[in-house]
Structure formats: structure tokens, C-alpha cells
Coordinates of C-alpha atoms and ligand atoms in Angstrom, one line a residue:
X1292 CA 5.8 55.1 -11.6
X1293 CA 6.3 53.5 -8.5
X1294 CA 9.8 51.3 -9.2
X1295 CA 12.6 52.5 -7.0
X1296 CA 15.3 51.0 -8.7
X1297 CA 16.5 50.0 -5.6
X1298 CA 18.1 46.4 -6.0
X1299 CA 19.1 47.2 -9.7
X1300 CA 21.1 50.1 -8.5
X1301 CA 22.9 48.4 -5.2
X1302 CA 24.0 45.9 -7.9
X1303 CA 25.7 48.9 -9.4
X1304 CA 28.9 49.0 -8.3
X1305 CA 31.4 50.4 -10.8
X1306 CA 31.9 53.8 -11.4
X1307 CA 31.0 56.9 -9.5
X1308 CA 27.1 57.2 -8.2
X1309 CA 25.8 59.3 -11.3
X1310 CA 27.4 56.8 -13.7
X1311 CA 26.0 53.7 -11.8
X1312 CA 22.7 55.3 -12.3
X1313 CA 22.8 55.7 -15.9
X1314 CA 24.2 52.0 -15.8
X1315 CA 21.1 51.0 -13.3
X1316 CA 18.9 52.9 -16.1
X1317 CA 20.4 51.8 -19.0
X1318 CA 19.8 47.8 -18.1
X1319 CA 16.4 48.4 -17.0
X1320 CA 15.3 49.6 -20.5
X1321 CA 18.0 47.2 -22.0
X1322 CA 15.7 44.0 -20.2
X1323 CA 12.6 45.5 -20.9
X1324 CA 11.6 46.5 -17.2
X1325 CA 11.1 50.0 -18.6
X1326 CA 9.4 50.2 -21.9
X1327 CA 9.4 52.7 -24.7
X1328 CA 7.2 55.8 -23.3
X1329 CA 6.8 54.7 -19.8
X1330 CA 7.3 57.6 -17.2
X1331 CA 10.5 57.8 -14.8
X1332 CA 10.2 58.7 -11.3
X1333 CA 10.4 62.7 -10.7
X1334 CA 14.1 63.0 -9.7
X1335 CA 13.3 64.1 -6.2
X1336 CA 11.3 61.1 -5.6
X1337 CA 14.2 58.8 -7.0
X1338 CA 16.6 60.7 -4.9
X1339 CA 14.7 59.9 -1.7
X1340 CA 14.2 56.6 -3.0
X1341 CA 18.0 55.9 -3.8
X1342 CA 19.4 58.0 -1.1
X1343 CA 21.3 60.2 -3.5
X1344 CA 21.6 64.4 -4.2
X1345 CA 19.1 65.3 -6.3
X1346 CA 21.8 66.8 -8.4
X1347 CA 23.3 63.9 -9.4
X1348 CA 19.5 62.0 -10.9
X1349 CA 19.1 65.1 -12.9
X1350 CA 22.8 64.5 -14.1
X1351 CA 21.9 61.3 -15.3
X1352 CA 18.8 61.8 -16.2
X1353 CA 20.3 64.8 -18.7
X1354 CA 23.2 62.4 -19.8
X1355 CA 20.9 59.3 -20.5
X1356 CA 18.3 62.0 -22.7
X1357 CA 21.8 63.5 -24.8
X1358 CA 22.5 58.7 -25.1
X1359 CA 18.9 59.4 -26.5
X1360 CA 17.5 56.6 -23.9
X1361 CA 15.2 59.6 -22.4
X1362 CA 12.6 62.2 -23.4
X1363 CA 12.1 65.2 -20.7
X1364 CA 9.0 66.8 -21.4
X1365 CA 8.4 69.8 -19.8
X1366 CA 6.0 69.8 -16.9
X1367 CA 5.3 66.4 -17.5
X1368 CA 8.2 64.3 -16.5
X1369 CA 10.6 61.6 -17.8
X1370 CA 9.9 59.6 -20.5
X1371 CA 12.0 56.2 -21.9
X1372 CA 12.4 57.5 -25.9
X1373 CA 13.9 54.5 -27.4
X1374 CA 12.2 51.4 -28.4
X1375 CA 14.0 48.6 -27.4
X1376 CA 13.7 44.8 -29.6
X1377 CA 12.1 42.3 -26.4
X1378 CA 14.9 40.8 -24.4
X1379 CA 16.0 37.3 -25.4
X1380 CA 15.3 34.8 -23.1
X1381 CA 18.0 33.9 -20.9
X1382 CA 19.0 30.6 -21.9
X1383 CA 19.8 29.0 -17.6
X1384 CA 21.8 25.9 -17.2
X1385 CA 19.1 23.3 -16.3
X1386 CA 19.3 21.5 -13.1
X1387 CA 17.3 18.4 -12.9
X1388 CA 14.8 19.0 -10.0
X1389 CA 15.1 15.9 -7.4
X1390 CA 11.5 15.8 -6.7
X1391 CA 9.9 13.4 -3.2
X1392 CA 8.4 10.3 -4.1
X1393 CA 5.2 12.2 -3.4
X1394 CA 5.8 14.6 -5.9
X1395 CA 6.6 11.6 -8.4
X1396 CA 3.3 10.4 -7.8
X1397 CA 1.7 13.5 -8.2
X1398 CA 3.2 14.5 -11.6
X1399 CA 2.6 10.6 -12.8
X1400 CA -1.1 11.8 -12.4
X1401 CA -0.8 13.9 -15.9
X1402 CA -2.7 17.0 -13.1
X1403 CA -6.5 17.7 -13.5
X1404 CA -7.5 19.4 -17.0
X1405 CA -10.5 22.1 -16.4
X1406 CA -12.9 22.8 -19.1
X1407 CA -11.7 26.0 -21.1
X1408 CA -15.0 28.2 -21.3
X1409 CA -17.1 28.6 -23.1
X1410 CA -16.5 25.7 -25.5
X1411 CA -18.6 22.9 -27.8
X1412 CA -18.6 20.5 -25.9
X1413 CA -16.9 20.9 -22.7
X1414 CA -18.2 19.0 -19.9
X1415 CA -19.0 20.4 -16.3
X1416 CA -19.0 24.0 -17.9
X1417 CA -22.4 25.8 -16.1
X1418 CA -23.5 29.1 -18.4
X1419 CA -22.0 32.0 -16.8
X1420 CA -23.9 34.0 -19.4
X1421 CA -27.0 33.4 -17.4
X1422 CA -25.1 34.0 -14.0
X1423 CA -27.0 36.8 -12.0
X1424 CA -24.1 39.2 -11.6
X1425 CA -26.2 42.6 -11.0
X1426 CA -27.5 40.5 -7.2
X1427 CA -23.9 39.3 -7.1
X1428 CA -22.3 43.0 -7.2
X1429 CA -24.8 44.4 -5.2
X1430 CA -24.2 42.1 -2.5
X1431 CA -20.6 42.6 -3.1
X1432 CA -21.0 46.2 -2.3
X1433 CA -23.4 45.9 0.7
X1434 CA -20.6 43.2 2.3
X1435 CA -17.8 45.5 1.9
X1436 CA -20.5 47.7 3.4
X1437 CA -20.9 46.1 6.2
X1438 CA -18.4 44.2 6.8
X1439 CA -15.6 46.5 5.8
X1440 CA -11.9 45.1 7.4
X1441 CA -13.7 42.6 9.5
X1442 CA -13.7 39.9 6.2
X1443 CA -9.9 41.5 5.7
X1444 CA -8.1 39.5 8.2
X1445 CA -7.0 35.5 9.0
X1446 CA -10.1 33.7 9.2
X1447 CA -11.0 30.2 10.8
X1448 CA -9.6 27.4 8.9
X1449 CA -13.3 25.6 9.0
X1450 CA -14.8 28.4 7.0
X1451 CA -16.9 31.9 7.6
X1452 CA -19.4 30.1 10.5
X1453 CA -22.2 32.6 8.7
X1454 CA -21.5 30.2 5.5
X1455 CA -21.0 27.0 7.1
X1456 CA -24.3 27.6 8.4
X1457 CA -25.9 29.0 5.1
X1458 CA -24.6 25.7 3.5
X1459 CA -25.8 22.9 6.7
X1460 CA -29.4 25.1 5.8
X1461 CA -29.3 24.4 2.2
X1462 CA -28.1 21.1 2.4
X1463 CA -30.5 19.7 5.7
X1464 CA -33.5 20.9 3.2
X1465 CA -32.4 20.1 -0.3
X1466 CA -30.5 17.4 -0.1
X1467 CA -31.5 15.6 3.2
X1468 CA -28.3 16.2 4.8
X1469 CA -28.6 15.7 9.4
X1470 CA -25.6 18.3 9.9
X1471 CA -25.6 21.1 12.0
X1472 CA -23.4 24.1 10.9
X1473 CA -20.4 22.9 12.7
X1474 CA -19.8 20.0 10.7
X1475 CA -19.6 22.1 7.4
X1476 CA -15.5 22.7 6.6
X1477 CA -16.0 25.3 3.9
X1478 CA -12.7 23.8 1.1
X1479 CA -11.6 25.5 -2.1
X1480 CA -12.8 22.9 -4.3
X1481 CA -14.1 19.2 -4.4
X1482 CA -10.2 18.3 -5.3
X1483 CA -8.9 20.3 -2.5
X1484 CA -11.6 17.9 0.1
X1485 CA -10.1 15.0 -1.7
X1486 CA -6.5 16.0 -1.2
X1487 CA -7.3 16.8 2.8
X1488 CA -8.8 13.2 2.8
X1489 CA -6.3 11.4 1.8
X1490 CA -3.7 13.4 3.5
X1491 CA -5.5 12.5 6.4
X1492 CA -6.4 9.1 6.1
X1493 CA -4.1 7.6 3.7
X1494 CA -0.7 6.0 4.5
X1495 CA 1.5 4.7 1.3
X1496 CA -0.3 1.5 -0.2
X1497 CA -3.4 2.1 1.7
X1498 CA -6.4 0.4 0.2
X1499 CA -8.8 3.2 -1.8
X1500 CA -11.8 1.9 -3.6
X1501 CA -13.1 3.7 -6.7
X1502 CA -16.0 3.5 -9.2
X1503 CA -15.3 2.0 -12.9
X1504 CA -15.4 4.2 -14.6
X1505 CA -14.7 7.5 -12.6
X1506 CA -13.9 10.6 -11.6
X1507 CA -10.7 10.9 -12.5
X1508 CA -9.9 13.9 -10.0
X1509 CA -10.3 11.7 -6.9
X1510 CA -8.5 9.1 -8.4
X1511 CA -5.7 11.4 -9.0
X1512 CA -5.9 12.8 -5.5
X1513 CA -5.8 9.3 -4.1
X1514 CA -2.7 8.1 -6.4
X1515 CA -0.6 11.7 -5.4
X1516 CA -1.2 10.2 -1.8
X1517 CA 0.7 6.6 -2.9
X1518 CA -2.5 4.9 -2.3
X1519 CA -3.3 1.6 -4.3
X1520 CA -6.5 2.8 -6.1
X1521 CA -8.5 -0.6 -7.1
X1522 CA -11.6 -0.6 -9.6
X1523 CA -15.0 -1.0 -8.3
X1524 CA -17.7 -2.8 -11.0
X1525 CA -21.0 -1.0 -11.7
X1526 CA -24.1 -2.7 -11.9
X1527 CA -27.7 -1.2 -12.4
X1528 CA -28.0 -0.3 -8.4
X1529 CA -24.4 1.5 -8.4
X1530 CA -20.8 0.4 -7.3
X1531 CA -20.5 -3.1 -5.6
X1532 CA -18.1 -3.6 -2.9
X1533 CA -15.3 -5.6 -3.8
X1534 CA -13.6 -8.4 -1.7
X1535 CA -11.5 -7.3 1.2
X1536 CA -11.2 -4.0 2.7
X1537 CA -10.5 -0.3 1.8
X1538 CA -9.8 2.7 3.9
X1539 CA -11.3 5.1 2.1
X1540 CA -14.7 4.2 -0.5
X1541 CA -15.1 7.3 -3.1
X1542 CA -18.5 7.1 -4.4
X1543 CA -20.9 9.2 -6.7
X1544 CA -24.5 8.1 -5.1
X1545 CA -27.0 10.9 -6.5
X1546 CA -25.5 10.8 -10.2
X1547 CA -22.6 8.1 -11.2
X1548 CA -20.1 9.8 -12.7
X1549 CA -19.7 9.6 -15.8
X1550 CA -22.5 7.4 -16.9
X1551 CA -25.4 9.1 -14.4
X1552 CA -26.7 5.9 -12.6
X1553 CA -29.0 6.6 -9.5
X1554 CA -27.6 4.3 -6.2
X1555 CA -30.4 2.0 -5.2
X1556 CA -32.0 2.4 -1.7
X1557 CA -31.0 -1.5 -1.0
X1558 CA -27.6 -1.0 -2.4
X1559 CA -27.2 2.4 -0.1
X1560 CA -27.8 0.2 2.9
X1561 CA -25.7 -2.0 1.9
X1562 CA -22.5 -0.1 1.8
X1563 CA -23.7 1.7 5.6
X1564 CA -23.6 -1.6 6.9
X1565 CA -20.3 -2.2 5.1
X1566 CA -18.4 1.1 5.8
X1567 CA -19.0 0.1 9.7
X1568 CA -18.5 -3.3 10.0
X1569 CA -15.3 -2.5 7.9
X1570 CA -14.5 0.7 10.3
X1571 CA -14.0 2.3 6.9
X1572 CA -15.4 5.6 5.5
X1573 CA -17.5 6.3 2.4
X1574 CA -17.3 9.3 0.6
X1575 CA -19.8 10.9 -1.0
X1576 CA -19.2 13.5 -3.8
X1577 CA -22.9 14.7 -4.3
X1578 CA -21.3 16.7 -7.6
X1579 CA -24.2 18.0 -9.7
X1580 CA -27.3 16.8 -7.5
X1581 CA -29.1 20.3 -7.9
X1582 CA -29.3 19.2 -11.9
X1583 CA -31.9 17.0 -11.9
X1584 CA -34.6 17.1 -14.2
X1585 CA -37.2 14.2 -14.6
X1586 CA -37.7 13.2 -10.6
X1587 CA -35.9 14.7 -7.9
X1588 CA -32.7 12.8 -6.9
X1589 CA -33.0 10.4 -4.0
X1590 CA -31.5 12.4 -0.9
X1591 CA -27.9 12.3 0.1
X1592 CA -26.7 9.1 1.4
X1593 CA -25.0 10.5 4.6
X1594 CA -28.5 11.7 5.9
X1595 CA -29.5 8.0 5.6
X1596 CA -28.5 7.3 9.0
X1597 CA -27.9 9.5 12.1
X1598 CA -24.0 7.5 13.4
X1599 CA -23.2 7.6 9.5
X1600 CA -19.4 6.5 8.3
X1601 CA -20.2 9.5 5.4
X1602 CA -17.9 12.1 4.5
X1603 CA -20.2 14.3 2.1
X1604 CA -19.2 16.8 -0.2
X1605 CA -20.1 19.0 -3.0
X1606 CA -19.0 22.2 -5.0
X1607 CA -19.9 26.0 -6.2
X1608 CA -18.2 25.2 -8.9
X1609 CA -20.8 24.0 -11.5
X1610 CA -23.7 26.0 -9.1
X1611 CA -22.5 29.5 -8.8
X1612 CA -19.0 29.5 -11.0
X1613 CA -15.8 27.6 -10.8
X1614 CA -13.3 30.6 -10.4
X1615 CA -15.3 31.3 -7.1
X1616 CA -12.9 28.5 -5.3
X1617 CA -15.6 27.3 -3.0
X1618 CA -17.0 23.3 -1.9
X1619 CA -18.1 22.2 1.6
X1620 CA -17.2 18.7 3.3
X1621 CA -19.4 17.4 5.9
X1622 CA -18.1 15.3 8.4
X1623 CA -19.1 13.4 11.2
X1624 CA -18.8 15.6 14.7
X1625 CA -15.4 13.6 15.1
X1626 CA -13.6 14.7 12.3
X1627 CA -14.2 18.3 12.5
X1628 CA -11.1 19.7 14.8
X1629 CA -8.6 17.7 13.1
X1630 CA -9.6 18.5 9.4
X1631 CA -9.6 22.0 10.4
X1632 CA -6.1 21.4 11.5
X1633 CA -4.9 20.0 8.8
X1634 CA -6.7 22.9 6.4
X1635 CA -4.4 25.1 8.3
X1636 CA -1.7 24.0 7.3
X1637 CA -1.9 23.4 4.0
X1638 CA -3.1 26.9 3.2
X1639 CA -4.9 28.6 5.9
X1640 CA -8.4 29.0 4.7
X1641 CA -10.3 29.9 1.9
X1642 CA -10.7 34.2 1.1
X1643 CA -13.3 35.6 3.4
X1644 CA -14.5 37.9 1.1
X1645 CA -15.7 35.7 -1.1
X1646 CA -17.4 33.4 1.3
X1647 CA -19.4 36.5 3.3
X1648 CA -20.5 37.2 -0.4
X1649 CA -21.8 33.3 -1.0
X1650 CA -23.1 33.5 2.5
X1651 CA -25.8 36.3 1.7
X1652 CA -26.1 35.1 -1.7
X1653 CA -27.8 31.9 0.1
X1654 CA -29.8 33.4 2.9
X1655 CA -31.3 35.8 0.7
X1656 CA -32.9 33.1 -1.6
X1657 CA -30.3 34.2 -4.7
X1658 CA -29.5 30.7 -4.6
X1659 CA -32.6 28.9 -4.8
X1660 CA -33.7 31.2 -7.9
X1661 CA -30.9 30.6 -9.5
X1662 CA -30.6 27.2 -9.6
X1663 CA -34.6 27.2 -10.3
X1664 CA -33.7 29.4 -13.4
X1665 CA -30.7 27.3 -14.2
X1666 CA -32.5 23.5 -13.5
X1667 CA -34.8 24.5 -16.2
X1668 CA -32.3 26.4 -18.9
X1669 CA -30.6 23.0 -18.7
X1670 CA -33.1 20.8 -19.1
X1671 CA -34.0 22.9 -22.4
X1672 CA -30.8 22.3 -23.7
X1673 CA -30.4 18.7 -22.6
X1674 CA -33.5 18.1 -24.3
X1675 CA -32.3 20.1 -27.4
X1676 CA -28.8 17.9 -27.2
X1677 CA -30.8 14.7 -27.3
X1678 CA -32.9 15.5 -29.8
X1679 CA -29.9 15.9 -32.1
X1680 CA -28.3 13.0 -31.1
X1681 CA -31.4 10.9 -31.7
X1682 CA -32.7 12.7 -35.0
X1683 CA -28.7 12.9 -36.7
X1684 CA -26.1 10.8 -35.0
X1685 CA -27.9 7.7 -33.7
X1686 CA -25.8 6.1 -36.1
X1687 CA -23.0 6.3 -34.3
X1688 CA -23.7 7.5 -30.9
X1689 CA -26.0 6.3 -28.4
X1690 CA -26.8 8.3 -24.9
X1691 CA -26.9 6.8 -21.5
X1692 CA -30.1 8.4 -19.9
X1693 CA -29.1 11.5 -19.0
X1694 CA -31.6 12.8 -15.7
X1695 CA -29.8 15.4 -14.4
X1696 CA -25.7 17.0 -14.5
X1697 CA -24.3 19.4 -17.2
X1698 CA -23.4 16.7 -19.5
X1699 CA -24.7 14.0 -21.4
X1700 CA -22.7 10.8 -22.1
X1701 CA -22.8 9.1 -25.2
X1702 CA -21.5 5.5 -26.0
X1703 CA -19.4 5.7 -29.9
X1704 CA -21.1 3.2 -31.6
X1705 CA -18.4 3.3 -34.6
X1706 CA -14.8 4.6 -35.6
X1707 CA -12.2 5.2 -33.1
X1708 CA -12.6 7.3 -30.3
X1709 CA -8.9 9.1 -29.8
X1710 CA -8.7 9.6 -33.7
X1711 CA -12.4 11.2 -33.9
X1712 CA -11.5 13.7 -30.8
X1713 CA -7.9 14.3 -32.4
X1714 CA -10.0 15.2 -35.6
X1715 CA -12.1 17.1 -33.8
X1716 CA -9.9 19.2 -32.3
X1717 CA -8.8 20.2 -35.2
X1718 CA -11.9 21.9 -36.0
X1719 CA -12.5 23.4 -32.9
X1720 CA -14.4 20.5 -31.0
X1721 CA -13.6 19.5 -27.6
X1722 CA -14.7 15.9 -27.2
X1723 CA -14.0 14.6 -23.7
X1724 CA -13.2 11.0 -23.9
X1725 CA -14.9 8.4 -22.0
X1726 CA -12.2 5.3 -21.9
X1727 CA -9.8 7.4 -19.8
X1728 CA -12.3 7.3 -17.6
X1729 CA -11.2 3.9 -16.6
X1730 CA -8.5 2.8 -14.7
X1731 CA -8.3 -0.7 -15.9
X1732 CA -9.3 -1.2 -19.4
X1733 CA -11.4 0.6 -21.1
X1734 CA -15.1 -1.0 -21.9
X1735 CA -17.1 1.6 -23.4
X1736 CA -15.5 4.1 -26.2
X1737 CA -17.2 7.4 -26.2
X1738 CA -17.5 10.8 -25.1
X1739 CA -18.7 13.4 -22.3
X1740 CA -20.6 16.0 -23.9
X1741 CA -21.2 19.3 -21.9
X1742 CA -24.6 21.2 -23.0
X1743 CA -25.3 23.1 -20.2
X1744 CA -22.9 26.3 -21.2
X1745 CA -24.1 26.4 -24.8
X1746 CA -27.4 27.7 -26.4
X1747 CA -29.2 25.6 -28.4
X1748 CA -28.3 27.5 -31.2
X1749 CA -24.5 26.5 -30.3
X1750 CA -25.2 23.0 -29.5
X1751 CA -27.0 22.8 -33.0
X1752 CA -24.0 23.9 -34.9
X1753 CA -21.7 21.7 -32.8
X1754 CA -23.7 18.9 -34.3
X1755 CA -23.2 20.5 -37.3
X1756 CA -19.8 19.5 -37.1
X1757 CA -20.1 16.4 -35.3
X1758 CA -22.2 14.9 -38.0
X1759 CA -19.5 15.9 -41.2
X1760 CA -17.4 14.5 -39.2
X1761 CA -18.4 11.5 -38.4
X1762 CA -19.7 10.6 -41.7
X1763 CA -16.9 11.7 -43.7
X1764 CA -15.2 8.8 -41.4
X1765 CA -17.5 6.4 -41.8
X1766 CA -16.8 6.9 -45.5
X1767 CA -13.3 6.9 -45.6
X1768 CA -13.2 3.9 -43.2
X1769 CA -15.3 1.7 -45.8
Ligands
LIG925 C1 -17.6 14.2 -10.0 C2 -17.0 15.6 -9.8 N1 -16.6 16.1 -8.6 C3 -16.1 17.3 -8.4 C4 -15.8 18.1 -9.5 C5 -15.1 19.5 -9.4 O1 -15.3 20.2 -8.4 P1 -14.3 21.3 -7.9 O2 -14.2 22.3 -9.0 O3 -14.9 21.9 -6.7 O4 -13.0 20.6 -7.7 C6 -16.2 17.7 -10.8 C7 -15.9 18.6 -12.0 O5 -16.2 18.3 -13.1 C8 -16.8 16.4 -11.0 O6 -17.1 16.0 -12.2

């Protein structure tokens, strides 16, 4: 019991010191900061602690036992006897925060909503049933090892240089990235590189450009900054720039999100050439690249060209596991001081344990095999996803093609799309909706449906449900 009682008691100020004890005592069970059977400080230790005679916390403790608040137990200590009902709420007289226009914007966002795990059919949930935590403890241990206090302290706002250079290695080979190590700013999260972006680059009414439909956590970050987010159109090639200029181009080249369109090579170009004649940059969120299964994805667009206008960035989230709280931004050599900078002020830098841990975890090939093992589990269960879809729901649902990412989007062919989810709720299915998706109005109804965290078995019953429910609706809506 390590409570002191400290503040409680110098609040105490009627009575004489053994009385404003048993008061101090007597409102700390009353408010349910000591509970029924929890042990009291030995009464030399509260003494010390208090700065009273030991004399007088025996006193009270014996008067607060005859009350029948306390139990002594012999050799054993002091006990709180009486069971108390749980403290009401305190009912506090409201004052209306006066939040900054800034925070206005932000809350106008509605926040992000993160999958709850594991659940039919969240999307962007990886299976954390399959994550290899006997190679991630042991390299826990062996850092701690090793490392001991030296991963304990403040660490450089740009990230643990042993992981900045893990990561520049990964990415140069898998993904095509031209980066050396110093260009890697290791983030919390893809949301937290969005929200340093815009800090950075975006004054109020500042011109953002965005795919339609999109990721809706850039388009939140962007809004939170007071930009004036406008709609890009998709074609078969990818986004198309619009007319005019924007400071900042958010883009999803590898795998559109949501509806998983590959960027041409021409139309890659073609926004290089634009980002410099319009001395804007393009940011890349490379979000799910290592899912890919028919052909390997064409290579990241900011290794395209050596002078690139590319901000690049990606996440551990869906590769290792999202309560990890680790991405990477690469930026051109020009950026790097100043984003590290600005990292430090808005929270320092990301926990160093952690990131020595992911560090190993890479240059000892843990990462490769386990997005091997993982590349081919979800294909399985894409596969397994699709074949339901096309063998018991084509009726109503139609898939976009689906080559790679932990989710495969489907197009609602028939009935409403915010009554079906509602309904489906209700039983226990999460159906992310596609039409909030888009900023302007919505073209396509449908939903997002996550497959890589559930077995096959799981997806099949999910269908299960999806397919009474749908047809009881087609029914009743005749
Ligand atoms: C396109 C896209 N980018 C980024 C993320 C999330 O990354 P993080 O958890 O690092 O913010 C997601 C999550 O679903 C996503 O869909």
C-alpha cells in the first residue's frame, strides 16, 4: 500500500491531528479510494509519511476499527472492513469549453474510428493471431539485454538512426525507394506524418488536393489544419490533377484507397512533372504495398526520379501490429532538420524501446518471413472472401478487383447502404461504408470488407449472416 494520504490529510483541518486522521480515513473509504479489504499502511510507515507520533495513527487506527471502518489482523496489518455502495458521481457545474478555431476544425472532423479487433468485417485489421511473438519477446529480452538504460532516455526526434536505417534498407529493396537512412523520420503513425505535414506546410485556406474517394484520415488531418480539401476524379490510370494549383497532393499510388487501382507509369510521370512545375509536393502514402498478391506492385513513386517533389510514407501498423505506434516518412534531404524540429515539439519522439525492438526485428530477416507468411495467409483468405461473394451474394454485391491490402471492396448492387450496416450491427457485423468515403457526393454505395484478420472459417460465417440479411431485405423491400 503505497498511498500516503498526504494531500487528503493537509486538507484536514478541523479538529485535533488524530481526529483529522480518522476524518482523512474516513473520506477515503467514503469515495472509494480505499476499498473493502484493501491493506492500510503499517502505522510507522504512515507516521513517517504524515509526519505525525506514531501514537496518534494507532489511536486512529483503534478508533476507526471500534467505527467498524477497520479490521486489525494480527501480524498482518490493517484492513478496510466495511463495504462501501460506489460513490455517486459528482454531478460539476459545466463550463462551456471555448475551444481555437483549430480545435473547431478538428472536432468538425467527427476524429478517426480504428477497427475494434478482431471483428467480421473490419477493415485494415492484420491477424495478430498469426503474429510471431515468441521472435518478438526474445528480441525484447536480448534488447533490454543489451541495450539496458541506453533505449531509457530522450532520444532523437528523427527516430533510433539503427531503425531509420533498418527501414531506408527495406524500403531501397522492396519497394524501390533512393533514400539513405537519414531521410527516414521514424512517426507514430501514418496520421501522425499527415498532421506534421500539414502543420508544416499548410496555412488556413491553403489548397490540398485529394483522391475521390479517400482516405478519410488524411482528409481529416488536412481539414484540422483549415485547409480547403478539393476532390480529385479517378480514372483507370489513378487521380487526375485538377485545374489550378494545390500545396500539398495526397495520393495512394501502389493501391488506391479504397477501391485498389494501380497508378499508371504515364500517369506517374505525369504528376512529377506537375508537382515541379507547380513547386508543389506529392505525397505518397504507400499503405498496404507489402499485400500484394497476383503481380508485384509497381515500385514507389518517389524512387521514380532521383530530385523527386515525394514525400513517402507508410506504416507498422497493418505489417507488424497497430498498437506498436510506429510509420516512417521519407523526405527529400531538405526537409529533414526542419521536420525533425517540428516532431519535437509536438511530442518529442516516438518510445525507443519499441523502435530498438522493430530495429532487430528487421535486420534479422523477422520481417521478411513474416510478411512472406502473412502475403500468403491473406491471399488464402482473400481468395476464400471472393469465392463467397461470387458463389452467394453476387446478387447484390459486386467486388472491385482486389490485388493486394487487407480488404476487399464491394460495390452494393441493391437496398440501402446505411440501413443494411445499421441492421448489421445489430447482429454483430461491422460493415464499413464506402459513400463516406467521399467528400462530395457519394457515387458508389457499398462497403470495405476486412478479411485479412479472420479465418476462413470466420469469414464463412460472416457470410452466413450477410446473406440472411440481405435477402430477408430484398424480401421485405418487394
Ligand atoms: C490509406 C491508409 N493510410 C494509413 C493508415 C493507417 O496508418 P496508421 O495506423 O499508421 O495511422 C490506414 C489505416 O487503415 C490507411 O487505410
Amino acid at each position: 500500500m503505497k498511498t500516503s494520504f498526504l494531500a487528503l490529510f493537509s486538507h484536514q483541518t478541523q479538529g485535533g491531528l488524530r481526529e483529522r486522521l480518522c476524518n482523512t480515513l474516513r473520506q477515503a473509504i467514503a469515495n472509494g479510494h480505499l476499498q473493502h479489504a484493501q491493506q492500510l499502511p503499517a502505522s510507522r510507515q504512515l507516521a513517517i509519511d504524515l509526519s505525525l507520533s506514531r501514537v496518534t495513527v494507532e489511536a486512529a487506527y483503534a478508533q476507526l476499527e471500534s467505527e467498524g471502518y477497520l479490521q486489525r489482523q494480527g501480524g498482518r496489518g490493517t484492513f478496510v472492513s466495511i463495504r462501501m455502495p460506489p460513490p455517486k458521481p459528482k454531478s460539476r457545474v459545466a463550463c462551456s469549453p471555448r475551444f481555437s478555431q483549430r480545435g473547431q476544425q478538428v472536432l468538425a472532423t467527427g476524429g478517426c474510428q480504428d477497427p475494434p479487433f478482431p471483428h467480421a468485417f473490419a477493415a485494415g485489421s492484420p491477424e495478430l493471431r498469426a503474429f510471431p511473438h515468441a521472435q518478438w519477446r526474445r528480441i525484447t529480452h536480448q534488447v533490454q539485454r543489451s541495450l539496458g538504460s541506453g533505449v531509457m532516455g530522450y532520444g532523437d526526434p528523427l527516430g533510433l538512426p539503427s531503425l531509420r536505417q533498418a527501414v531506408a534498407d527495406y524500403l531501397a529493396l522492396s519497394r524501390g525507394v533512393r533514400c539513405s537512412a537519414e531521410q527516414v523520420v521514424m512517426l507514430t503513425s501514418s496520421q501522425q506524418a499527415l498532421q506534421l505535414l500539414a502543420l508544416m506546410f499548410l496555412d488556413a485556406g491553403d489548397e490540398v488536393w485529394l483522391e475521390e474517394p479517400g482516405y478519410p484520415g488524411a482528409r481529416n488531418a488536412f481539414l484540422a489544419a483549415g485547409a480547403r480539401c478539393r476532390a480529385m476524379p479517378l480514372d483507370a490510370e489513378g487521380a487526375m490533377p485538377l485545374s489550378g494549383s494545390a500545396k500539398l497532393v495526397y495520393l495512394t499510388p501502389a493501391h488506391h484507397y479504397p477501391t485498389g487501382t494501380a497508378m499508371s507509369l504515364a500517369r506517374r510521370l505525369h504528376w512529377l512533372a506537375w508537382a515541379r512545375q507547380h513547386d508543389s509536393w506529392l505525397i505518397e502514402d504507400d499503405y498496404d504495398s507489402e499485400f500484394h498478391y497476383e503481380d508485384r506492385p509497381a515500385p514507389a513513386l518517389q524512387g521514380v526520379e532521383t530530385e523527386s517533389r515525394v514525400i513517402c510514407l507508410g506504416t507498422f501498423s497493418k505489417t507488424l501490429f497497430p498498437s506498436l505506434r510506429l510509420a516512417w516518412m521519407v523526405v527529400p534531404p531538405q526537409l529533414v532538420q526542419a521536420l525533425g524540429r517540428a516532431r519535437s515539439v509536438m511530442d518529442g519522439h516516438s518510445a525507443m524501446l519499441p523502435q530498438a525492438i522493430t530495429a532487430e526485428f528487421l535486420q534479422q530477416g523477422h520481417f521478411a518471413s513474416h510478411l512472406r507468411l502473412m502475403r500468403q495467409l491473406y491471399r488464402s483468405r482473400r481468395d476464400c472472401l471472393l469465392e463467397q461473394i461470387n458463389t452467394r451474394l453476387q446478387p447484390w454485391l459486386q467486388p472491385l478487383p482486389a490485388a493486394g491490402g487487407l480488404q476487399l471492396t464491394v460495390q452494393l448492387l441493391q437496398g440501402d447502404e446505411a440501413h443494411l450496416t445499421e441492421q448489421a450491427k445489430a447482429r454483430g457485423l461491422l460493415l464499413p461504408r464506402l459513400s463516406p468515403l467521399y467528400a462530395g457526393e457519394a457515387q458508389q454505395a457499398g462497403w470495405l470488407l476486412g478479411f485479412a484478420a479472420l479465418t476462413p472459417g470466420e469469414i464463412i460465417s460472416a457470410c452466413d449472416k450477410l446473406v440472411t440479411l440481405l435477402s430477408h431485405d430484398a424480401k421485405t423491400s418487394r
